[in-house]
Amino acid sequence: MSVLVLLLAVSAACCLGFGFVLQQNAAQKAPLGDFLSFRLLLDLMRIPRWLGGLALMVAGMVLGAIALGKGEISLVEPLLATNLLFALALSRHQTGQPLGRQGWAGLLLLAGGVSAFILAGEPRAGTAVTDPLRHWLIIGAVVGAALLMTTYAKRSRLSGGPVLLALAAGLLYGVQDALTRVSGTRFSDGGLTGLLTGWQPYGVVACGVTGLVLVQSAFETAPLRMSLPALTAAEPLAGILCGVGFLGDRLRTDTGALAGEAAGLAAVVGGIVLLGLHPAMPCGAGETERGTPDLQRR
């Protein structure tokens, strides 16, 4: 594993984790009438805390894009999932809540799962699939699943809706990561002209903006502990699917390696759930500000 890729991915995870916490702190006070609307972004742009969180998230995405350009997506994605550790660290600082058994168990599962997946799978670069049909089938399946989740979430915005929105956003961000890597390859091969004449960079923007609306709508209607674990778990799974499916990433496929990879991913998801449900994670406005009138919500 390249030390530079490791540093870039962990730095990206740090920025993303801190950014998500700041964004949720602001989004939970946004008007509920802006749910799943681009107006939500316009309202949030008036809040300095949200802008700071957005700046950190953008910085994390840029660092992640650089890491993706230098390493395999199957290697970088599990490292990016550690953003939840940094989100928990900031939340713990805000709440003063100790880690306890649940926090340490989640931390060990997440860190151990990432290590197990990388050691068992030994991600390495291969030859990208040039057949556009395979690209569209995989991307279409992931985006289609995100669309179905979003459609159902509109009907249940205050129950399971936020989790479904976070899952949908995570799937889109996984596709965005894959398209970012393809865009970087096009730029390296053909310069700016080669980049702009392909559809991939526009797909990166579309996935990023749509995912941002979904994430902020999830943050707006539920505590961070409900939305962030789903978001953090879905992104690496979608990214690894794209990486192995059409970007040419290779993983070991012998029985022992597959068992280790599956166990590693299961541990990552389990750790994400434990950390996301930790009491240190911010609650919603209704839980933390009971009795405090909020004239912005309606």
PDB file of N, CA, C and O in Angstrom, residues 75-147:
ATOM      1  N   LEU A  75      -9.193  -0.232  -2.640  1.00  0.00           N
ATOM      2  CA  LEU A  75      -8.314   0.049  -1.512  1.00  0.00           C
ATOM      3  C   LEU A  75      -8.714   1.344  -0.818  1.00  0.00           C
ATOM      4  O   LEU A  75      -8.777   1.425   0.411  1.00  0.00           O
ATOM      5  N   VAL A  76      -9.048   2.374  -1.603  1.00  0.00           N
ATOM      6  CA  VAL A  76      -9.330   3.697  -1.047  1.00  0.00           C
ATOM      7  C   VAL A  76     -10.684   3.744  -0.346  1.00  0.00           C
ATOM      8  O   VAL A  76     -10.819   4.352   0.721  1.00  0.00           O
ATOM      9  N   GLU A  77     -11.705   3.083  -0.919  1.00  0.00           N
ATOM     10  CA  GLU A  77     -13.051   3.172  -0.370  1.00  0.00           C
ATOM     11  C   GLU A  77     -13.140   2.705   1.087  1.00  0.00           C
ATOM     12  O   GLU A  77     -13.748   3.392   1.919  1.00  0.00           O
ATOM     13  N   PRO A  78     -12.569   1.551   1.462  1.00  0.00           N
ATOM     14  CA  PRO A  78     -12.638   1.167   2.880  1.00  0.00           C
ATOM     15  C   PRO A  78     -11.964   2.180   3.802  1.00  0.00           C
ATOM     16  O   PRO A  78     -12.410   2.393   4.934  1.00  0.00           O
ATOM     17  N   LEU A  79     -10.886   2.815   3.320  1.00  0.00           N
ATOM     18  CA  LEU A  79     -10.216   3.829   4.137  1.00  0.00           C
ATOM     19  C   LEU A  79     -11.093   5.066   4.304  1.00  0.00           C
ATOM     20  O   LEU A  79     -11.124   5.678   5.378  1.00  0.00           O
ATOM     21  N   LEU A  80     -11.822   5.438   3.255  1.00  0.00           N
ATOM     22  CA  LEU A  80     -12.711   6.595   3.354  1.00  0.00           C
ATOM     23  C   LEU A  80     -13.838   6.340   4.355  1.00  0.00           C
ATOM     24  O   LEU A  80     -14.381   7.279   4.939  1.00  0.00           O
ATOM     25  N   ALA A  81     -14.196   5.059   4.546  1.00  0.00           N
ATOM     26  CA  ALA A  81     -15.262   4.730   5.492  1.00  0.00           C
ATOM     27  C   ALA A  81     -14.897   5.083   6.920  1.00  0.00           C
ATOM     28  O   ALA A  81     -15.776   5.181   7.783  1.00  0.00           O
ATOM     29  N   THR A  82     -13.614   5.302   7.190  1.00  0.00           N
ATOM     30  CA  THR A  82     -13.213   5.671   8.553  1.00  0.00           C
ATOM     31  C   THR A  82     -13.603   7.100   8.892  1.00  0.00           C
ATOM     32  O   THR A  82     -13.314   7.568  10.001  1.00  0.00           O
ATOM     33  N   ASN A  83     -14.285   7.814   7.974  1.00  0.00           N
ATOM     34  CA  ASN A  83     -14.746   9.169   8.292  1.00  0.00           C
ATOM     35  C   ASN A  83     -15.647   9.154   9.522  1.00  0.00           C
ATOM     36  O   ASN A  83     -15.737  10.150  10.252  1.00  0.00           O
ATOM     37  N   LEU A  84     -16.306   8.025   9.778  1.00  0.00           N
ATOM     38  CA  LEU A  84     -17.184   7.938  10.943  1.00  0.00           C
ATOM     39  C   LEU A  84     -16.404   8.069  12.241  1.00  0.00           C
ATOM     40  O   LEU A  84     -16.914   8.589  13.234  1.00  0.00           O
ATOM     41  N   LEU A  85     -15.152   7.602  12.255  1.00  0.00           N
ATOM     42  CA  LEU A  85     -14.318   7.744  13.455  1.00  0.00           C
ATOM     43  C   LEU A  85     -14.084   9.210  13.773  1.00  0.00           C
ATOM     44  O   LEU A  85     -14.143   9.632  14.937  1.00  0.00           O
ATOM     45  N   PHE A  86     -13.826  10.006  12.745  1.00  0.00           N
ATOM     46  CA  PHE A  86     -13.576  11.430  12.960  1.00  0.00           C
ATOM     47  C   PHE A  86     -14.867  12.164  13.315  1.00  0.00           C
ATOM     48  O   PHE A  86     -14.855  13.113  14.120  1.00  0.00           O
ATOM     49  N   ALA A  87     -15.988  11.732  12.720  1.00  0.00           N
ATOM     50  CA  ALA A  87     -17.279  12.321  13.095  1.00  0.00           C
ATOM     51  C   ALA A  87     -17.576  12.045  14.564  1.00  0.00           C
ATOM     52  O   ALA A  87     -18.040  12.931  15.300  1.00  0.00           O
ATOM     53  N   LEU A  88     -17.295  10.822  15.005  1.00  0.00           N
ATOM     54  CA  LEU A  88     -17.516  10.480  16.406  1.00  0.00           C
ATOM     55  C   LEU A  88     -16.601  11.276  17.321  1.00  0.00           C
ATOM     56  O   LEU A  88     -17.003  11.714  18.401  1.00  0.00           O
ATOM     57  N   ALA A  89     -15.355  11.492  16.888  1.00  0.00           N
ATOM     58  CA  ALA A  89     -14.407  12.256  17.707  1.00  0.00           C
ATOM     59  C   ALA A  89     -14.913  13.683  17.935  1.00  0.00           C
ATOM     60  O   ALA A  89     -14.880  14.196  19.060  1.00  0.00           O
ATOM     61  N   LEU A  90     -15.393  14.334  16.863  1.00  0.00           N
ATOM     62  CA  LEU A  90     -15.907  15.696  17.009  1.00  0.00           C
ATOM     63  C   LEU A  90     -17.183  15.703  17.838  1.00  0.00           C
ATOM     64  O   LEU A  90     -17.372  16.569  18.705  1.00  0.00           O
ATOM     65  N   SER A  91     -18.071  14.728  17.596  1.00  0.00           N
ATOM     66  CA  SER A  91     -19.313  14.655  18.363  1.00  0.00           C
ATOM     67  C   SER A  91     -19.027  14.406  19.840  1.00  0.00           C
ATOM     68  O   SER A  91     -19.681  14.969  20.713  1.00  0.00           O
ATOM     69  N   ARG A  92     -18.041  13.552  20.094  1.00  0.00           N
ATOM     70  CA  ARG A  92     -17.670  13.274  21.490  1.00  0.00           C
ATOM     71  C   ARG A  92     -17.149  14.543  22.163  1.00  0.00           C
ATOM     72  O   ARG A  92     -17.434  14.789  23.339  1.00  0.00           O
ATOM     73  N   HIS A  93     -16.396  15.346  21.423  1.00  0.00           N
ATOM     74  CA  HIS A  93     -15.897  16.611  21.973  1.00  0.00           C
ATOM     75  C   HIS A  93     -17.056  17.544  22.285  1.00  0.00           C
ATOM     76  O   HIS A  93     -17.044  18.258  23.301  1.00  0.00           O
ATOM     77  N   GLN A  94     -18.079  17.553  21.432  1.00  0.00           N
ATOM     78  CA  GLN A  94     -19.224  18.438  21.629  1.00  0.00           C
ATOM     79  C   GLN A  94     -20.093  17.991  22.799  1.00  0.00           C
ATOM     80  O   GLN A  94     -20.615  18.820  23.540  1.00  0.00           O
ATOM     81  N   THR A  95     -20.250  16.673  22.969  1.00  0.00           N
ATOM     82  CA  THR A  95     -21.165  16.158  23.979  1.00  0.00           C
ATOM     83  C   THR A  95     -20.482  15.775  25.282  1.00  0.00           C
ATOM     84  O   THR A  95     -21.151  15.669  26.315  1.00  0.00           O
ATOM     85  N   GLY A  96     -19.164  15.531  25.234  1.00  0.00           N
ATOM     86  CA  GLY A  96     -18.459  15.080  26.435  1.00  0.00           C
ATOM     87  C   GLY A  96     -18.762  13.638  26.792  1.00  0.00           C
ATOM     88  O   GLY A  96     -18.437  13.185  27.898  1.00  0.00           O
ATOM     89  N   GLN A  97     -19.366  12.883  25.869  1.00  0.00           N
ATOM     90  CA  GLN A  97     -19.741  11.495  26.108  1.00  0.00           C
ATOM     91  C   GLN A  97     -18.531  10.582  25.926  1.00  0.00           C
ATOM     92  O   GLN A  97     -17.867  10.619  24.893  1.00  0.00           O
ATOM     93  N   PRO A  98     -18.197   9.741  26.910  1.00  0.00           N
ATOM     94  CA  PRO A  98     -17.058   8.811  26.746  1.00  0.00           C
ATOM     95  C   PRO A  98     -17.373   7.730  25.725  1.00  0.00           C
ATOM     96  O   PRO A  98     -18.537   7.435  25.438  1.00  0.00           O
ATOM     97  N   LEU A  99     -16.318   7.094  25.193  1.00  0.00           N
ATOM     98  CA  LEU A  99     -16.512   6.053  24.197  1.00  0.00           C
ATOM     99  C   LEU A  99     -17.237   4.833  24.768  1.00  0.00           C
ATOM    100  O   LEU A  99     -18.180   4.323  24.166  1.00  0.00           O
ATOM    101  N   GLY A 100     -16.801   4.356  25.904  1.00  0.00           N
ATOM    102  CA  GLY A 100     -17.433   3.184  26.499  1.00  0.00           C
ATOM    103  C   GLY A 100     -17.191   1.928  25.672  1.00  0.00           C
ATOM    104  O   GLY A 100     -16.473   1.926  24.679  1.00  0.00           O
ATOM    105  N   ARG A 101     -17.832   0.833  26.089  1.00  0.00           N
ATOM    106  CA  ARG A 101     -17.639  -0.443  25.399  1.00  0.00           C
ATOM    107  C   ARG A 101     -18.146  -0.385  23.958  1.00  0.00           C
ATOM    108  O   ARG A 101     -17.531  -0.936  23.055  1.00  0.00           O
ATOM    109  N   GLN A 102     -19.293   0.251  23.759  1.00  0.00           N
ATOM    110  CA  GLN A 102     -19.866   0.309  22.412  1.00  0.00           C
ATOM    111  C   GLN A 102     -18.948   1.062  21.465  1.00  0.00           C
ATOM    112  O   GLN A 102     -18.719   0.630  20.324  1.00  0.00           O
ATOM    113  N   GLY A 103     -18.414   2.187  21.917  1.00  0.00           N
ATOM    114  CA  GLY A 103     -17.535   2.977  21.067  1.00  0.00           C
ATOM    115  C   GLY A 103     -16.256   2.242  20.718  1.00  0.00           C
ATOM    116  O   GLY A 103     -15.834   2.220  19.559  1.00  0.00           O
ATOM    117  N   TRP A 104     -15.632   1.622  21.721  1.00  0.00           N
ATOM    118  CA  TRP A 104     -14.386   0.899  21.459  1.00  0.00           C
ATOM    119  C   TRP A 104     -14.628  -0.322  20.579  1.00  0.00           C
ATOM    120  O   TRP A 104     -13.818  -0.652  19.704  1.00  0.00           O
ATOM    121  N   ALA A 105     -15.762  -1.014  20.807  1.00  0.00           N
ATOM    122  CA  ALA A 105     -16.083  -2.176  19.971  1.00  0.00           C
ATOM    123  C   ALA A 105     -16.295  -1.753  18.519  1.00  0.00           C
ATOM    124  O   ALA A 105     -15.801  -2.406  17.587  1.00  0.00           O
ATOM    125  N   GLY A 106     -17.030  -0.649  18.324  1.00  0.00           N
ATOM    126  CA  GLY A 106     -17.244  -0.157  16.967  1.00  0.00           C
ATOM    127  C   GLY A 106     -15.952   0.270  16.302  1.00  0.00           C
ATOM    128  O   GLY A 106     -15.715  -0.011  15.115  1.00  0.00           O
ATOM    129  N   LEU A 107     -15.097   0.941  17.067  1.00  0.00           N
ATOM    130  CA  LEU A 107     -13.810   1.389  16.536  1.00  0.00           C
ATOM    131  C   LEU A 107     -12.965   0.194  16.097  1.00  0.00           C
ATOM    132  O   LEU A 107     -12.388   0.188  15.009  1.00  0.00           O
ATOM    133  N   LEU A 108     -12.882  -0.830  16.973  1.00  0.00           N
ATOM    134  CA  LEU A 108     -12.067  -2.003  16.649  1.00  0.00           C
ATOM    135  C   LEU A 108     -12.638  -2.768  15.454  1.00  0.00           C
ATOM    136  O   LEU A 108     -11.889  -3.254  14.596  1.00  0.00           O
ATOM    137  N   LEU A 109     -13.969  -2.866  15.370  1.00  0.00           N
ATOM    138  CA  LEU A 109     -14.587  -3.555  14.241  1.00  0.00           C
ATOM    139  C   LEU A 109     -14.306  -2.830  12.931  1.00  0.00           C
ATOM    140  O   LEU A 109     -13.967  -3.443  11.914  1.00  0.00           O
ATOM    141  N   LEU A 110     -14.456  -1.499  12.957  1.00  0.00           N
ATOM    142  CA  LEU A 110     -14.247  -0.730  11.734  1.00  0.00           C
ATOM    143  C   LEU A 110     -12.791  -0.793  11.294  1.00  0.00           C
ATOM    144  O   LEU A 110     -12.488  -1.102  10.131  1.00  0.00           O
ATOM    145  N   ALA A 111     -11.877  -0.510  12.221  1.00  0.00           N
ATOM    146  CA  ALA A 111     -10.458  -0.534  11.871  1.00  0.00           C
ATOM    147  C   ALA A 111     -10.004  -1.944  11.492  1.00  0.00           C
ATOM    148  O   ALA A 111      -9.274  -2.144  10.513  1.00  0.00           O
ATOM    149  N   GLY A 112     -10.445  -2.937  12.262  1.00  0.00           N
ATOM    150  CA  GLY A 112     -10.064  -4.310  11.962  1.00  0.00           C
ATOM    151  C   GLY A 112     -10.663  -4.807  10.657  1.00  0.00           C
ATOM    152  O   GLY A 112     -10.012  -5.540   9.906  1.00  0.00           O
ATOM    153  N   GLY A 113     -11.903  -4.400  10.370  1.00  0.00           N
ATOM    154  CA  GLY A 113     -12.541  -4.807   9.129  1.00  0.00           C
ATOM    155  C   GLY A 113     -11.846  -4.240   7.908  1.00  0.00           C
ATOM    156  O   GLY A 113     -11.652  -4.946   6.906  1.00  0.00           O
ATOM    157  N   VAL A 114     -11.463  -2.964   7.979  1.00  0.00           N
ATOM    158  CA  VAL A 114     -10.728  -2.349   6.875  1.00  0.00           C
ATOM    159  C   VAL A 114      -9.410  -3.079   6.648  1.00  0.00           C
ATOM    160  O   VAL A 114      -9.043  -3.416   5.513  1.00  0.00           O
ATOM    161  N   SER A 115      -8.691  -3.356   7.749  1.00  0.00           N
ATOM    162  CA  SER A 115      -7.404  -4.047   7.634  1.00  0.00           C
ATOM    163  C   SER A 115      -7.576  -5.455   7.079  1.00  0.00           C
ATOM    164  O   SER A 115      -6.809  -5.901   6.215  1.00  0.00           O
ATOM    165  N   ALA A 116      -8.611  -6.161   7.563  1.00  0.00           N
ATOM    166  CA  ALA A 116      -8.839  -7.532   7.114  1.00  0.00           C
ATOM    167  C   ALA A 116      -9.177  -7.573   5.627  1.00  0.00           C
ATOM    168  O   ALA A 116      -8.686  -8.441   4.888  1.00  0.00           O
ATOM    169  N   PHE A 117     -10.021  -6.648   5.180  1.00  0.00           N
ATOM    170  CA  PHE A 117     -10.405  -6.634   3.761  1.00  0.00           C
ATOM    171  C   PHE A 117      -9.186  -6.376   2.877  1.00  0.00           C
ATOM    172  O   PHE A 117      -8.988  -7.042   1.854  1.00  0.00           O
ATOM    173  N   ILE A 118      -8.364  -5.404   3.267  1.00  0.00           N
ATOM    174  CA  ILE A 118      -7.191  -5.064   2.458  1.00  0.00           C
ATOM    175  C   ILE A 118      -6.175  -6.197   2.458  1.00  0.00           C
ATOM    176  O   ILE A 118      -5.612  -6.556   1.411  1.00  0.00           O
ATOM    177  N   LEU A 119      -5.936  -6.802   3.624  1.00  0.00           N
ATOM    178  CA  LEU A 119      -4.960  -7.888   3.708  1.00  0.00           C
ATOM    179  C   LEU A 119      -5.443  -9.129   2.959  1.00  0.00           C
ATOM    180  O   LEU A 119      -4.656  -9.820   2.295  1.00  0.00           O
ATOM    181  N   ALA A 120      -6.737  -9.440   3.065  1.00  0.00           N
ATOM    182  CA  ALA A 120      -7.262 -10.642   2.410  1.00  0.00           C
ATOM    183  C   ALA A 120      -7.401 -10.445   0.908  1.00  0.00           C
ATOM    184  O   ALA A 120      -7.072 -11.335   0.120  1.00  0.00           O
ATOM    185  N   GLY A 121      -7.895  -9.270   0.508  1.00  0.00           N
ATOM    186  CA  GLY A 121      -8.156  -9.057  -0.911  1.00  0.00           C
ATOM    187  C   GLY A 121      -6.958  -8.617  -1.716  1.00  0.00           C
ATOM    188  O   GLY A 121      -6.900  -8.833  -2.931  1.00  0.00           O
ATOM    189  N   GLU A 122      -5.988  -7.974  -1.055  1.00  0.00           N
ATOM    190  CA  GLU A 122      -4.815  -7.446  -1.746  1.00  0.00           C
ATOM    191  C   GLU A 122      -5.209  -6.686  -3.022  1.00  0.00           C
ATOM    192  O   GLU A 122      -4.839  -7.088  -4.136  1.00  0.00           O
ATOM    193  N   PRO A 123      -6.000  -5.608  -2.885  1.00  0.00           N
ATOM    194  CA  PRO A 123      -6.473  -4.881  -4.078  1.00  0.00           C
ATOM    195  C   PRO A 123      -5.305  -4.418  -4.948  1.00  0.00           C
ATOM    196  O   PRO A 123      -4.292  -3.919  -4.457  1.00  0.00           O
ATOM    197  N   ARG A 124      -5.454  -4.604  -6.251  1.00  0.00           N
ATOM    198  CA  ARG A 124      -4.414  -4.193  -7.187  1.00  0.00           C
ATOM    199  C   ARG A 124      -5.068  -3.777  -8.493  1.00  0.00           C
ATOM    200  O   ARG A 124      -6.186  -4.197  -8.808  1.00  0.00           O
ATOM    201  N   ALA A 125      -4.361  -2.956  -9.229  1.00  0.00           N
ATOM    202  CA  ALA A 125      -4.902  -2.442 -10.477  1.00  0.00           C
ATOM    203  C   ALA A 125      -4.863  -3.502 -11.560  1.00  0.00           C
ATOM    204  O   ALA A 125      -4.002  -4.379 -11.567  1.00  0.00           O
ATOM    205  N   GLY A 126      -5.810  -3.399 -12.470  1.00  0.00           N
ATOM    206  CA  GLY A 126      -5.853  -4.285 -13.632  1.00  0.00           C
ATOM    207  C   GLY A 126      -6.265  -3.478 -14.852  1.00  0.00           C
ATOM    208  O   GLY A 126      -6.178  -2.252 -14.859  1.00  0.00           O
ATOM    209  N   THR A 127      -6.715  -4.158 -15.869  1.00  0.00           N
ATOM    210  CA  THR A 127      -7.141  -3.501 -17.099  1.00  0.00           C
ATOM    211  C   THR A 127      -8.622  -3.166 -17.019  1.00  0.00           C
ATOM    212  O   THR A 127      -9.453  -4.050 -16.794  1.00  0.00           O
ATOM    213  N   ALA A 128      -8.951  -1.887 -17.176  1.00  0.00           N
ATOM    214  CA  ALA A 128     -10.346  -1.460 -17.108  1.00  0.00           C
ATOM    215  C   ALA A 128     -11.148  -2.058 -18.259  1.00  0.00           C
ATOM    216  O   ALA A 128     -10.644  -2.251 -19.362  1.00  0.00           O
ATOM    217  N   VAL A 129     -12.411  -2.355 -17.974  1.00  0.00           N
ATOM    218  CA  VAL A 129     -13.305  -2.899 -18.990  1.00  0.00           C
ATOM    219  C   VAL A 129     -13.724  -1.780 -19.937  1.00  0.00           C
ATOM    220  O   VAL A 129     -14.192  -0.722 -19.495  1.00  0.00           O
ATOM    221  N   THR A 130     -13.553  -1.977 -21.230  1.00  0.00           N
ATOM    222  CA  THR A 130     -13.875  -0.929 -22.207  1.00  0.00           C
ATOM    223  C   THR A 130     -15.300  -1.037 -22.734  1.00  0.00           C
ATOM    224  O   THR A 130     -15.804  -0.099 -23.343  1.00  0.00           O
ATOM    225  N   ASP A 131     -15.961  -2.162 -22.506  1.00  0.00           N
ATOM    226  CA  ASP A 131     -17.325  -2.352 -22.999  1.00  0.00           C
ATOM    227  C   ASP A 131     -18.271  -1.379 -22.292  1.00  0.00           C
ATOM    228  O   ASP A 131     -18.507  -1.509 -21.081  1.00  0.00           O
ATOM    229  N   PRO A 132     -18.846  -0.401 -23.001  1.00  0.00           N
ATOM    230  CA  PRO A 132     -19.720   0.575 -22.345  1.00  0.00           C
ATOM    231  C   PRO A 132     -20.979  -0.054 -21.760  1.00  0.00           C
ATOM    232  O   PRO A 132     -21.544   0.466 -20.791  1.00  0.00           O
ATOM    233  N   LEU A 133     -21.430  -1.169 -22.347  1.00  0.00           N
ATOM    234  CA  LEU A 133     -22.632  -1.824 -21.836  1.00  0.00           C
ATOM    235  C   LEU A 133     -22.450  -2.244 -20.387  1.00  0.00           C
ATOM    236  O   LEU A 133     -23.351  -2.083 -19.548  1.00  0.00           O
ATOM    237  N   ARG A 134     -21.266  -2.770 -20.072  1.00  0.00           N
ATOM    238  CA  ARG A 134     -21.012  -3.204 -18.692  1.00  0.00           C
ATOM    239  C   ARG A 134     -20.990  -2.010 -17.748  1.00  0.00           C
ATOM    240  O   ARG A 134     -21.505  -2.078 -16.628  1.00  0.00           O
ATOM    241  N   HIS A 135     -20.407  -0.903 -18.193  1.00  0.00           N
ATOM    242  CA  HIS A 135     -20.421   0.322 -17.382  1.00  0.00           C
ATOM    243  C   HIS A 135     -21.855   0.710 -17.054  1.00  0.00           C
ATOM    244  O   HIS A 135     -22.201   0.971 -15.894  1.00  0.00           O
ATOM    245  N   TRP A 136     -22.678   0.802 -18.105  1.00  0.00           N
ATOM    246  CA  TRP A 136     -24.041   1.285 -17.924  1.00  0.00           C
ATOM    247  C   TRP A 136     -24.889   0.321 -17.114  1.00  0.00           C
ATOM    248  O   TRP A 136     -25.760   0.758 -16.345  1.00  0.00           O
ATOM    249  N   LEU A 137     -24.659  -0.988 -17.250  1.00  0.00           N
ATOM    250  CA  LEU A 137     -25.431  -1.949 -16.477  1.00  0.00           C
ATOM    251  C   LEU A 137     -25.164  -1.793 -14.985  1.00  0.00           C
ATOM    252  O   LEU A 137     -26.092  -1.776 -14.167  1.00  0.00           O
ATOM    253  N   ILE A 138     -23.885  -1.683 -14.624  1.00  0.00           N
ATOM    254  CA  ILE A 138     -23.541  -1.568 -13.205  1.00  0.00           C
ATOM    255  C   ILE A 138     -23.974  -0.223 -12.648  1.00  0.00           C
ATOM    256  O   ILE A 138     -24.615  -0.138 -11.590  1.00  0.00           O
ATOM    257  N   ILE A 139     -23.653   0.853 -13.368  1.00  0.00           N
ATOM    258  CA  ILE A 139     -24.040   2.185 -12.898  1.00  0.00           C
ATOM    259  C   ILE A 139     -25.561   2.308 -12.853  1.00  0.00           C
ATOM    260  O   ILE A 139     -26.132   2.858 -11.900  1.00  0.00           O
ATOM    261  N   GLY A 140     -26.231   1.783 -13.878  1.00  0.00           N
ATOM    262  CA  GLY A 140     -27.686   1.852 -13.909  1.00  0.00           C
ATOM    263  C   GLY A 140     -28.325   1.104 -12.751  1.00  0.00           C
ATOM    264  O   GLY A 140     -29.310   1.571 -12.166  1.00  0.00           O
ATOM    265  N   ALA A 141     -27.759  -0.057 -12.405  1.00  0.00           N
ATOM    266  CA  ALA A 141     -28.306  -0.827 -11.289  1.00  0.00           C
ATOM    267  C   ALA A 141     -28.149  -0.073  -9.973  1.00  0.00           C
ATOM    268  O   ALA A 141     -29.083  -0.010  -9.158  1.00  0.00           O
ATOM    269  N   VAL A 142     -26.981   0.529  -9.759  1.00  0.00           N
ATOM    270  CA  VAL A 142     -26.738   1.266  -8.511  1.00  0.00           C
ATOM    271  C   VAL A 142     -27.601   2.519  -8.437  1.00  0.00           C
ATOM    272  O   VAL A 142     -28.252   2.794  -7.420  1.00  0.00           O
ATOM    273  N   VAL A 143     -27.630   3.288  -9.520  1.00  0.00           N
ATOM    274  CA  VAL A 143     -28.437   4.514  -9.542  1.00  0.00           C
ATOM    275  C   VAL A 143     -29.924   4.178  -9.449  1.00  0.00           C
ATOM    276  O   VAL A 143     -30.696   4.879  -8.781  1.00  0.00           O
ATOM    277  N   GLY A 144     -30.347   3.083 -10.106  1.00  0.00           N
ATOM    278  CA  GLY A 144     -31.739   2.663 -10.018  1.00  0.00           C
ATOM    279  C   GLY A 144     -32.132   2.315  -8.589  1.00  0.00           C
ATOM    280  O   GLY A 144     -33.229   2.665  -8.127  1.00  0.00           O
ATOM    281  N   ALA A 145     -31.237   1.621  -7.871  1.00  0.00           N
ATOM    282  CA  ALA A 145     -31.512   1.298  -6.471  1.00  0.00           C
ATOM    283  C   ALA A 145     -31.625   2.570  -5.634  1.00  0.00           C
ATOM    284  O   ALA A 145     -32.502   2.678  -4.762  1.00  0.00           O
ATOM    285  N   ALA A 146     -30.759   3.552  -5.905  1.00  0.00           N
ATOM    286  CA  ALA A 146     -30.823   4.831  -5.190  1.00  0.00           C
ATOM    287  C   ALA A 146     -32.144   5.541  -5.471  1.00  0.00           C
ATOM    288  O   ALA A 146     -32.749   6.139  -4.572  1.00  0.00           O
ATOM    289  N   LEU A 147     -32.610   5.475  -6.721  1.00  0.00           N
ATOM    290  CA  LEU A 147     -33.874   6.121  -7.088  1.00  0.00           C
ATOM    291  C   LEU A 147     -35.054   5.468  -6.370  1.00  0.00           C
ATOM    292  O   LEU A 147     -35.953   6.160  -5.867  1.00  0.00           O
TER     293      LEU A 147
END
